[in-house]
XYZ file of C-alpha atoms in Angstrom:
359
model
C 255.170 -54.309 83.017
C 252.286 -53.606 85.373
C 249.106 -55.870 85.443
C 246.677 -54.021 82.820
C 243.566 -52.516 84.830
C 240.295 -53.892 83.933
C 237.637 -51.419 82.741
C 234.774 -53.540 83.818
C 234.798 -55.026 87.192
C 232.896 -58.517 87.792
C 229.483 -57.415 89.142
C 230.304 -53.312 88.890
C 230.453 -52.504 85.100
C 231.739 -49.183 84.977
C 230.976 -46.105 82.343
C 233.891 -45.036 80.296
C 236.472 -42.880 81.987
C 235.247 -44.126 85.781
C 237.998 -46.247 87.523
C 238.216 -48.063 90.916
C 241.586 -47.357 92.613
C 241.708 -49.524 95.758
C 238.067 -49.139 97.359
C 237.552 -45.625 96.039
C 235.846 -45.039 92.280
C 237.871 -41.801 90.814
C 238.031 -40.163 87.307
C 240.131 -37.538 85.733
C 239.638 -35.113 82.736
C 242.432 -34.317 80.329
C 242.660 -31.178 81.615
C 242.815 -31.977 85.156
C 245.919 -32.042 87.236
C 244.179 -34.265 90.059
C 241.925 -37.067 90.123
C 238.400 -36.552 91.547
C 237.042 -39.298 93.802
C 233.646 -40.261 93.981
C 233.696 -42.625 97.340
C 233.423 -46.415 97.948
C 229.567 -46.846 97.194
C 229.242 -48.290 93.530
C 225.444 -47.165 93.192
C 226.384 -43.646 94.372
C 229.571 -43.338 92.610
C 228.118 -43.885 89.126
C 225.357 -41.542 89.468
C 227.814 -38.885 90.758
C 230.239 -39.604 87.953
C 227.288 -39.161 85.607
C 226.581 -35.612 87.090
C 230.133 -34.821 87.247
C 230.665 -35.791 83.415
C 227.279 -33.183 82.816
C 228.940 -30.710 84.934
C 232.065 -30.554 82.494
C 230.104 -30.759 79.424
C 227.636 -27.903 79.588
C 224.577 -29.965 79.732
C 221.532 -28.685 81.934
C 222.048 -29.084 85.337
C 219.054 -30.166 87.211
C 218.148 -30.767 90.806
C 218.742 -34.796 90.205
C 222.063 -33.849 88.791
C 223.031 -31.971 92.279
C 221.781 -34.241 94.209
C 223.810 -37.174 92.584
C 226.794 -35.254 92.566
C 226.414 -34.507 96.364
C 225.602 -38.134 97.560
C 228.331 -39.447 95.531
C 231.176 -37.159 95.910
C 230.638 -33.877 97.921
C 229.230 -35.449 101.029
C 231.655 -38.212 101.488
C 234.418 -35.798 100.728
C 233.055 -33.892 104.134
C 232.606 -37.066 106.012
C 236.166 -38.094 105.152
C 237.283 -34.655 106.234
C 235.327 -34.913 109.566
C 232.805 -32.110 108.842
C 229.704 -34.145 108.634
C 228.863 -37.239 110.519
C 228.306 -40.748 108.783
C 225.010 -40.880 109.998
C 223.994 -37.552 108.359
C 225.198 -38.878 105.065
C 223.191 -42.104 105.330
C 220.366 -40.023 106.010
C 220.734 -37.304 103.008
C 221.263 -40.595 100.468
C 218.154 -41.862 101.777
C 216.322 -38.399 101.687
C 217.659 -37.908 98.108
C 215.262 -40.337 96.468
C 212.067 -38.344 97.794
C 213.534 -35.227 96.614
C 214.288 -36.538 93.178
C 210.950 -37.806 92.894
C 209.230 -34.881 93.580
C 211.930 -31.789 92.427
C 214.613 -33.801 90.347
C 213.737 -32.979 86.701
C 213.661 -28.991 87.636
C 216.652 -27.323 86.211
C 218.582 -25.400 88.843
C 218.714 -22.345 86.803
C 214.635 -22.080 87.089
C 214.136 -23.256 90.586
C 212.120 -20.984 92.751
C 211.030 -20.993 96.281
C 207.542 -21.292 95.480
C 208.548 -25.185 93.706
C 210.139 -26.206 97.117
C 207.166 -24.627 99.024
C 204.932 -26.735 96.874
C 207.046 -29.744 97.257
C 207.017 -28.858 101.504
C 203.234 -28.726 101.530
C 202.633 -32.185 99.831
C 205.352 -33.839 102.065
C 203.739 -32.502 105.223
C 201.028 -34.551 104.630
C 202.316 -37.677 103.353
C 205.521 -37.492 105.962
C 204.814 -34.882 108.384
C 207.506 -36.044 110.502
C 210.288 -36.246 108.182
C 209.801 -33.441 105.742
C 212.242 -30.864 107.870
C 214.813 -33.633 107.111
C 214.357 -33.408 103.471
C 214.406 -29.690 103.368
C 217.531 -29.816 105.246
C 219.050 -32.142 102.393
C 217.739 -29.985 99.676
C 219.195 -26.710 101.519
C 223.030 -28.221 102.095
C 222.999 -29.536 97.997
C 221.874 -25.995 97.046
C 224.528 -24.329 99.476
C 227.137 -26.333 97.324
C 225.895 -24.850 94.267
C 225.893 -21.466 95.338
C 229.520 -22.218 96.345
C 230.299 -23.370 92.662
C 228.408 -20.609 91.198
C 226.098 -22.853 89.674
C 223.204 -20.751 91.031
C 223.262 -17.020 92.643
C 221.531 -18.106 95.830
C 219.898 -21.008 97.672
C 216.154 -20.526 97.230
C 215.458 -23.014 100.215
C 216.367 -20.481 102.696
C 213.850 -18.568 101.434
C 210.901 -21.346 102.395
C 209.755 -21.774 105.813
C 210.455 -25.092 107.145
C 207.907 -26.863 108.923
C 207.704 -26.776 112.731
C 209.434 -29.595 114.587
C 207.072 -32.004 115.922
C 207.730 -32.146 119.798
C 207.134 -35.328 121.468
C 206.212 -34.959 125.095
C 205.038 -38.592 125.860
C 206.544 -40.064 129.239
C 206.651 -43.453 129.721
C 205.548 -44.475 133.695
C 207.027 -47.456 135.576
C 204.142 -49.866 135.355
C 204.289 -49.297 131.202
C 207.995 -49.816 131.123
C 207.669 -53.111 133.376
C 204.659 -54.637 131.392
C 206.608 -54.104 128.132
C 210.038 -55.285 129.596
C 208.511 -58.674 131.078
C 206.975 -59.527 127.629
C 210.360 -58.647 125.921
C 213.248 -61.311 124.780
C 216.564 -61.153 126.639
C 218.072 -59.041 123.822
C 215.281 -56.651 123.751
C 215.317 -56.298 127.430
C 219.077 -55.691 127.331
C 218.344 -52.644 124.644
C 216.024 -51.303 127.286
C 218.123 -51.343 130.015
C 220.891 -49.712 128.101
C 218.596 -46.980 126.581
C 216.945 -46.090 130.168
C 220.537 -46.160 131.717
C 222.826 -44.522 129.270
C 220.250 -42.396 127.574
C 221.410 -42.989 124.485
C 219.377 -43.215 121.062
C 218.536 -46.501 119.580
C 221.106 -46.509 116.789
C 223.972 -45.893 119.514
C 222.522 -48.749 121.904
C 223.144 -51.175 118.907
C 226.381 -49.944 118.390
C 227.536 -50.513 121.906
C 230.052 -53.305 122.225
C 233.196 -54.782 124.378
C 235.199 -52.185 122.182
C 233.406 -49.548 124.136
C 234.479 -50.770 127.415
C 237.395 -48.739 129.340
C 238.901 -50.192 132.349
C 241.109 -47.722 134.642
C 243.914 -48.738 136.827
C 241.823 -48.110 140.042
C 239.386 -50.677 138.531
C 236.893 -48.427 137.402
C 234.901 -49.267 134.365
C 232.997 -47.179 131.927
C 231.341 -47.223 128.306
C 232.688 -44.622 126.140
C 231.434 -43.850 122.696
C 230.536 -40.872 120.442
C 226.893 -39.765 119.819
C 225.943 -40.751 116.243
C 224.129 -37.457 115.517
C 226.273 -34.600 117.241
C 229.548 -36.752 117.523
C 230.019 -35.848 121.207
C 231.720 -38.086 123.280
C 229.871 -39.651 126.293
C 231.542 -41.823 129.221
C 229.231 -43.278 131.620
C 230.426 -45.436 134.664
C 229.303 -49.032 134.583
C 227.795 -49.305 137.881
C 224.329 -50.538 139.344
C 221.821 -52.188 137.265
C 224.005 -51.078 133.785
C 226.860 -53.500 135.713
C 224.313 -56.193 136.267
C 223.280 -56.260 132.620
C 226.574 -56.048 131.216
C 228.476 -58.443 133.579
C 228.167 -61.530 131.618
C 229.858 -59.945 128.408
C 232.366 -58.341 130.976
C 233.066 -61.787 132.567
C 233.146 -63.923 129.634
C 235.138 -61.846 126.733
C 233.543 -62.127 123.301
C 234.433 -61.272 119.863
C 231.256 -59.954 118.929
C 231.397 -56.388 118.163
C 227.703 -55.336 119.833
C 226.187 -56.245 123.249
C 222.412 -56.402 121.688
C 222.195 -59.152 119.018
C 219.979 -61.288 117.370
C 219.955 -65.158 118.414
C 221.707 -65.999 115.275
C 224.508 -63.747 116.465
C 223.931 -61.006 113.692
C 223.227 -57.596 114.454
C 219.940 -55.666 115.061
C 219.026 -53.035 112.596
C 217.269 -49.906 114.145
C 214.034 -51.225 111.897
C 214.317 -54.692 113.240
C 214.715 -53.784 116.975
C 211.667 -51.055 116.692
C 209.382 -54.003 114.898
C 210.379 -56.065 118.132
C 209.670 -53.559 120.288
C 206.488 -52.879 118.947
C 205.504 -56.358 119.116
C 206.216 -56.490 123.178
C 204.076 -53.286 123.421
C 200.945 -55.137 121.845
C 201.440 -58.101 123.575
C 202.955 -60.706 120.959
C 206.138 -62.377 122.552
C 207.012 -64.632 119.794
C 206.752 -67.702 121.932
C 203.234 -68.548 120.710
C 201.583 -66.434 123.499
C 199.535 -63.375 122.619
C 198.115 -60.977 124.914
C 194.695 -59.273 124.455
C 195.339 -55.679 122.751
C 192.410 -54.276 124.641
C 193.500 -54.792 127.955
C 197.247 -55.534 128.085
C 198.771 -53.296 125.179
C 201.055 -50.343 125.695
C 200.380 -47.820 123.379
C 202.364 -45.027 121.548
C 205.483 -46.210 123.178
C 208.593 -46.188 121.116
C 212.497 -47.345 122.109
C 213.664 -44.079 121.629
C 211.124 -42.539 124.700
C 213.286 -44.330 127.522
C 215.777 -41.628 126.660
C 213.021 -38.785 127.916
C 211.886 -41.234 130.594
C 215.452 -41.507 131.833
C 216.404 -38.069 131.915
C 213.126 -36.713 133.461
C 213.604 -39.249 136.390
C 216.960 -37.609 137.221
C 215.750 -34.344 137.061
C 213.026 -35.125 139.365
C 215.368 -36.647 141.716
C 217.475 -33.608 141.980
C 220.468 -34.625 139.875
C 222.388 -31.539 138.759
C 220.935 -30.756 135.031
C 225.012 -30.564 133.817
C 225.126 -34.315 134.628
C 222.117 -35.177 132.783
C 223.485 -32.789 129.936
C 226.776 -35.011 129.753
C 224.803 -38.508 129.853
C 222.326 -37.045 127.046
C 225.400 -35.873 125.031
C 223.808 -32.480 124.565
C 226.456 -29.767 123.362
C 224.868 -26.992 125.623
C 223.257 -26.903 128.736
C 220.767 -24.658 127.513
C 219.413 -27.496 124.886
C 218.938 -29.826 128.152
C 216.814 -27.064 129.776
C 214.825 -26.840 126.799
C 214.536 -30.716 126.454
C 213.575 -31.192 130.169
C 210.892 -28.097 130.112
C 209.484 -29.607 127.154
C 208.902 -32.719 128.706
C 207.937 -31.535 132.299
C 205.318 -29.168 132.374
C 205.442 -26.896 135.414
C 202.379 -26.693 137.759
C 201.404 -23.596 138.710
C 198.571 -22.207 141.104
C 195.743 -20.310 139.870
C 195.046 -16.428 140.451
C 193.782 -16.410 143.936
C 193.832 -12.955 144.835
C 190.378 -11.438 146.086
C 188.397 -9.372 143.657
C 188.416 -6.016 145.921
C 185.347 -4.861 143.939
C 183.367 -7.680 145.374
C 184.393 -6.982 149.101
C 183.227 -3.600 149.188
């Protein structure tokens, strides 16, 4: 006989009917032929299993129930099938908590566009830069509900999404150098990678020796997939980028990332962002603080280096399709919009003589 399965795993008590098979949680109704899987995250799996049980028992299906089901089962299955990015799943799971606090108790069968609009208006006041993401998360869940015939239509599609806030801040060289000189070596490396590869902070923090590709002719490149769009990017390791990475290439390391803390642990996006803000206001962490009134660089974030690098290349006359590949845009039209938004075109005023005044 095989070893009996434990219902309750130490540290992970499971509700009746939910089992852990390998790394994944799964369950099956008596009438089902196949198991339903709920991913590998314990908290999400338990919530999704509860929602799954309610779906089979005819209980009232609420927005909270739907979001639990999607976060624990539907969206992870899409990630596994290559139909959703892992980053999108993380974002949706984060946004789920906000949506549940605002709309969670509302039954799906009475959810109306007016309810969603009210939520949108409240979030525009509290989190104007993030409400669009939360609306996208809700719409994805409701679209699944339509596919499963839980509701006849997606009410989120009838609600206008807030306009996307466009950031057109361009960092000049003096500001960049001021922050760079104050930064710790790990932050300096992150800044160099960001401005030379035009990668977003999350991608910068994931880059490491495994991303280095060597060719027979001696060429070395950095190859990775953009976390947001999954577009593959390959950048030649030359110039300042080669100088910055040379210590890692000359001395192979088992550490998975180039940018890491002094204790060798990886940075989070929030952690590197906090370090960057401290360098902007003038605090180096070495016991010296600059005067915020005279030396602070205000309204400057690590992701602004992506825009800085792209505009510098465009002003230097580099082909826009080359910039597109470096940015990881799927279409050159996206790159054109991106650059036009950052670079206002200077036009001359109307200098034609007024005929009536010359007579």
